[in-house]
Amino acid sequence: MATKPVPPRPAPRLYLAIPPVDEPSRLAAELADLLAAADVAAVLVRLRETDPRRMISSIKALAPAIQNAGAALLIDGHPDIVARAGADGAHLTGLAAMEEAMPSLKPDRIAGVGGLATRHDSMAAGEAGADYVLFGEPDANGQRPSLEAIAERLEWWDELFEPPCVGFATSREEAEAFAAAGADFVLVGDFIWSDPRGAKAALAEIGAAIAEAHAGTLGQAKAEG
């Protein structure tokens, strides 16, 4: 009996991290235009540390531009304000932070996690209910694994586990490599915002690049099959 073919993996989608919020109204106007430039699944909002009321106001100012574009709004940390701010979830750093935040986020909101130094921590996060795992972000000292090591971790996760995996890319080269390795999402941030052509052009280029890299892996798999 012939085995049923495995459907091809969908192309990765973008996960956009924005700079720490200073003027949410100005950024909201920019985001409305920016998110039309590429297939952005989610936006990670980084907040300046201040009082909760001010942080909630910042999120509420950004939410329409993000959510009306069909993207999820996640807060970097601060799971305690997610519901009050109308956000879709939170990104947590480290297994302990994720486990502590789960009661306030589940079952209605997204709990993503990074800062997973070992394969064991990654598997534990998946078993604990993480909605995605992030690989490749800098640690507290600004250090991160090599491109090859991150791609290898993404490929390992993609082959064995169900929850989506995200690759943290700091360049077009990394974004393409992570898309080819099996990332479900590619997180992009600072290099998009610092591009001299403007964030919109940079984001559109990266979106096209990861789609092309993914298509190349499908073509190779078909040729080898």
Coordinates of C-alpha atoms in Angstrom, one line a residue:
M1 CA 0.0 0.0 0.0
A2 CA 1.3 3.4 -0.9
T3 CA 2.0 5.8 1.9
K4 CA 0.2 9.1 2.0
P5 CA 2.5 11.9 1.0
V6 CA 3.4 14.4 3.6
P7 CA 2.0 17.9 2.6
P8 CA 4.7 20.5 2.1
R9 CA 5.5 22.7 5.0
P10 CA 4.1 26.2 4.5
A11 CA 6.4 29.1 3.9
P12 CA 7.7 30.8 7.1
R13 CA 6.0 34.0 8.2
L14 CA 7.6 37.1 9.6
Y15 CA 7.6 38.0 13.3
L16 CA 8.5 41.7 13.6
A17 CA 10.1 43.0 16.8
I18 CA 9.7 46.8 17.2
P19 CA 12.1 49.1 19.0
P20 CA 11.3 50.0 22.6
V21 CA 8.3 52.2 22.5
D22 CA 8.8 55.9 23.2
E23 CA 6.0 57.6 21.1
P24 CA 3.3 55.0 20.5
S25 CA 1.1 57.2 18.4
R26 CA 3.9 58.0 15.9
L27 CA 4.9 54.4 15.7
A28 CA 1.3 53.2 15.2
A29 CA 1.0 55.4 12.1
E30 CA 4.2 53.9 10.7
L31 CA 3.1 50.3 11.5
A32 CA -0.1 50.6 9.6
D33 CA 1.9 51.2 6.4
L34 CA 4.7 48.8 7.3
L35 CA 2.6 45.8 7.9
A36 CA 1.1 46.0 4.5
A37 CA 4.6 45.4 3.0
A38 CA 5.0 41.7 3.9
D39 CA 3.3 38.7 5.4
V40 CA 3.8 39.5 9.1
A41 CA 2.2 37.0 11.5
A42 CA 3.0 38.8 14.8
V43 CA 4.6 41.9 16.2
L44 CA 6.7 41.8 19.4
V45 CA 6.3 45.1 21.4
R46 CA 9.1 46.0 23.6
L47 CA 8.1 48.4 26.4
R48 CA 10.1 51.0 28.3
E49 CA 10.1 50.1 32.0
T50 CA 7.6 52.5 33.6
D51 CA 4.4 52.2 35.6
P52 CA 1.8 49.6 34.4
R53 CA -0.8 52.2 33.5
R54 CA 1.6 53.9 31.0
M55 CA 2.7 50.6 29.5
I56 CA -0.9 49.6 29.0
S57 CA -1.7 52.9 27.3
S58 CA 1.2 52.4 24.9
I59 CA -0.1 48.9 24.0
K60 CA -3.6 50.2 23.4
A61 CA -2.3 52.9 21.2
L62 CA -0.4 50.3 19.0
A63 CA -3.0 47.6 19.0
P64 CA -5.4 48.7 16.2
A65 CA -2.6 49.2 13.7
I66 CA -1.2 45.7 14.5
Q67 CA -4.3 43.7 15.0
N68 CA -6.3 45.3 12.1
A69 CA -3.4 44.2 9.8
G70 CA -4.1 40.6 10.9
A71 CA -1.0 40.3 13.1
A72 CA -0.9 39.1 16.7
L73 CA 0.4 41.6 19.2
L74 CA 2.7 40.1 21.8
I75 CA 4.4 41.9 24.7
D76 CA 8.0 41.2 25.5
G77 CA 7.6 40.1 29.1
H78 CA 4.9 41.7 31.4
P79 CA 2.4 38.9 31.2
D80 CA 0.5 40.5 34.0
I81 CA -0.7 43.4 31.7
V82 CA -1.5 41.3 28.6
A83 CA -5.2 40.9 29.3
R84 CA -5.7 44.5 30.5
A85 CA -3.9 45.9 27.4
G86 CA -5.9 43.8 24.9
A87 CA -2.7 42.1 23.7
D88 CA -2.8 38.6 22.1
G89 CA 0.0 37.2 24.3
A90 CA 3.5 37.5 25.7
H91 CA 7.0 36.4 24.9
L92 CA 8.8 35.1 27.9
T93 CA 12.5 34.5 28.4
G94 CA 13.4 31.3 30.1
L95 CA 11.5 28.2 31.1
A96 CA 10.8 29.4 34.7
A97 CA 9.3 32.8 33.5
M98 CA 7.1 30.9 31.0
E99 CA 5.8 28.5 33.6
E100 CA 5.1 31.4 36.0
A101 CA 3.2 33.3 33.4
M102 CA 1.1 30.4 32.1
P103 CA -1.9 30.8 34.6
S104 CA -2.4 34.4 33.5
L105 CA -2.1 33.7 29.8
K106 CA -3.8 30.4 29.2
P107 CA -6.1 29.3 27.6
D108 CA -7.0 32.5 25.8
R109 CA -3.6 34.0 25.0
I110 CA -0.3 33.2 23.4
A111 CA 2.7 32.1 25.5
G112 CA 5.9 32.1 23.5
V113 CA 9.3 31.4 25.0
G114 CA 13.0 32.0 24.2
G115 CA 16.2 31.9 26.3
L116 CA 16.3 28.1 25.9
A117 CA 19.9 27.2 26.3
T118 CA 19.6 23.4 26.0
R119 CA 17.5 20.9 24.0
H120 CA 16.1 19.7 27.3
D121 CA 14.8 23.2 28.2
S122 CA 13.3 23.4 24.7
M123 CA 11.4 20.1 25.1
A124 CA 10.3 21.0 28.6
A125 CA 8.9 24.3 27.2
G126 CA 6.9 22.4 24.5
E127 CA 5.6 20.0 27.0
A128 CA 4.5 22.8 29.3
G129 CA 2.3 24.3 26.6
A130 CA 4.5 26.9 24.9
D131 CA 2.8 28.2 21.7
Y132 CA 6.2 28.6 20.1
V133 CA 9.9 28.3 20.9
L134 CA 12.5 30.9 19.8
F135 CA 16.1 30.0 19.0
G136 CA 19.0 32.3 18.4
E137 CA 18.3 35.5 20.4
P138 CA 21.2 37.2 22.3
D139 CA 21.7 36.3 25.9
A140 CA 22.0 38.9 28.7
N141 CA 25.6 39.6 27.6
G142 CA 24.7 40.0 24.0
Q143 CA 26.2 36.6 23.0
R144 CA 24.3 34.2 20.7
P145 CA 25.0 30.9 19.0
S146 CA 26.5 30.7 15.5
L147 CA 24.3 30.8 12.4
E148 CA 25.0 27.1 11.9
A149 CA 24.1 26.2 15.5
I150 CA 20.8 28.0 15.3
A151 CA 19.9 26.5 12.0
E152 CA 20.7 23.0 13.4
R153 CA 18.5 23.6 16.4
L154 CA 15.6 24.7 14.1
E155 CA 16.0 21.7 11.9
W156 CA 16.0 19.4 14.9
W157 CA 12.9 20.9 16.3
D158 CA 11.0 21.0 13.0
E159 CA 11.7 17.3 12.4
L160 CA 10.5 16.1 15.9
F161 CA 8.1 18.5 17.5
E162 CA 4.7 20.0 16.9
P163 CA 4.8 23.5 18.3
P164 CA 6.1 26.1 15.9
C165 CA 9.7 27.2 16.1
V166 CA 11.0 30.7 15.5
G167 CA 14.5 31.7 14.3
F168 CA 15.9 35.0 15.5
A169 CA 17.6 36.6 12.5
T170 CA 20.0 39.6 12.5
S171 CA 20.5 39.7 8.7
R172 CA 19.1 38.6 5.4
E173 CA 21.6 35.7 5.3
E174 CA 20.4 34.4 8.6
A175 CA 16.7 34.9 7.7
E176 CA 17.2 32.8 4.5
A177 CA 19.2 30.1 6.4
F178 CA 16.6 29.8 9.1
A179 CA 13.7 29.6 6.5
A180 CA 15.6 26.8 4.8
A181 CA 16.3 25.0 8.1
G182 CA 12.6 24.6 9.0
A183 CA 11.6 27.7 10.9
D184 CA 7.9 28.3 11.0
F185 CA 8.5 32.0 11.7
V186 CA 11.5 34.3 11.3
L187 CA 11.9 37.0 13.9
V188 CA 13.4 40.2 12.6
G189 CA 14.0 43.5 14.4
D190 CA 16.9 45.9 14.7
F191 CA 18.4 45.4 11.2
I192 CA 15.0 46.1 9.7
W193 CA 14.6 49.4 11.5
S194 CA 18.2 50.6 10.8
D195 CA 18.1 49.9 7.1
P196 CA 19.0 53.1 5.2
R197 CA 16.3 52.4 2.6
G198 CA 13.6 52.4 5.3
A199 CA 11.9 49.7 7.3
K200 CA 9.2 49.1 4.7
A201 CA 11.7 48.2 1.9
A202 CA 13.8 46.1 4.2
L203 CA 10.8 44.1 5.5
A204 CA 9.4 43.5 2.0
E205 CA 12.9 42.3 0.9
I206 CA 13.2 39.9 3.8
G207 CA 9.7 38.5 3.3
A208 CA 10.5 37.8 -0.4
A209 CA 13.9 36.3 0.6
I210 CA 12.5 33.8 3.1
A211 CA 9.7 32.7 0.7
E212 CA 12.4 32.1 -1.9
A213 CA 14.6 30.2 0.5
H214 CA 11.7 28.0 1.5
A215 CA 10.7 27.3 -2.1
G216 CA 14.3 26.2 -2.8
T217 CA 14.1 23.6 0.0
L218 CA 10.8 22.3 -1.4
G219 CA 12.3 22.0 -4.9
Q220 CA 15.4 20.2 -3.6
A221 CA 13.3 17.8 -1.6
K222 CA 11.1 17.0 -4.6
A223 CA 14.3 16.4 -6.8
E224 CA 15.7 14.1 -4.1
G225 CA 12.4 12.3 -3.8

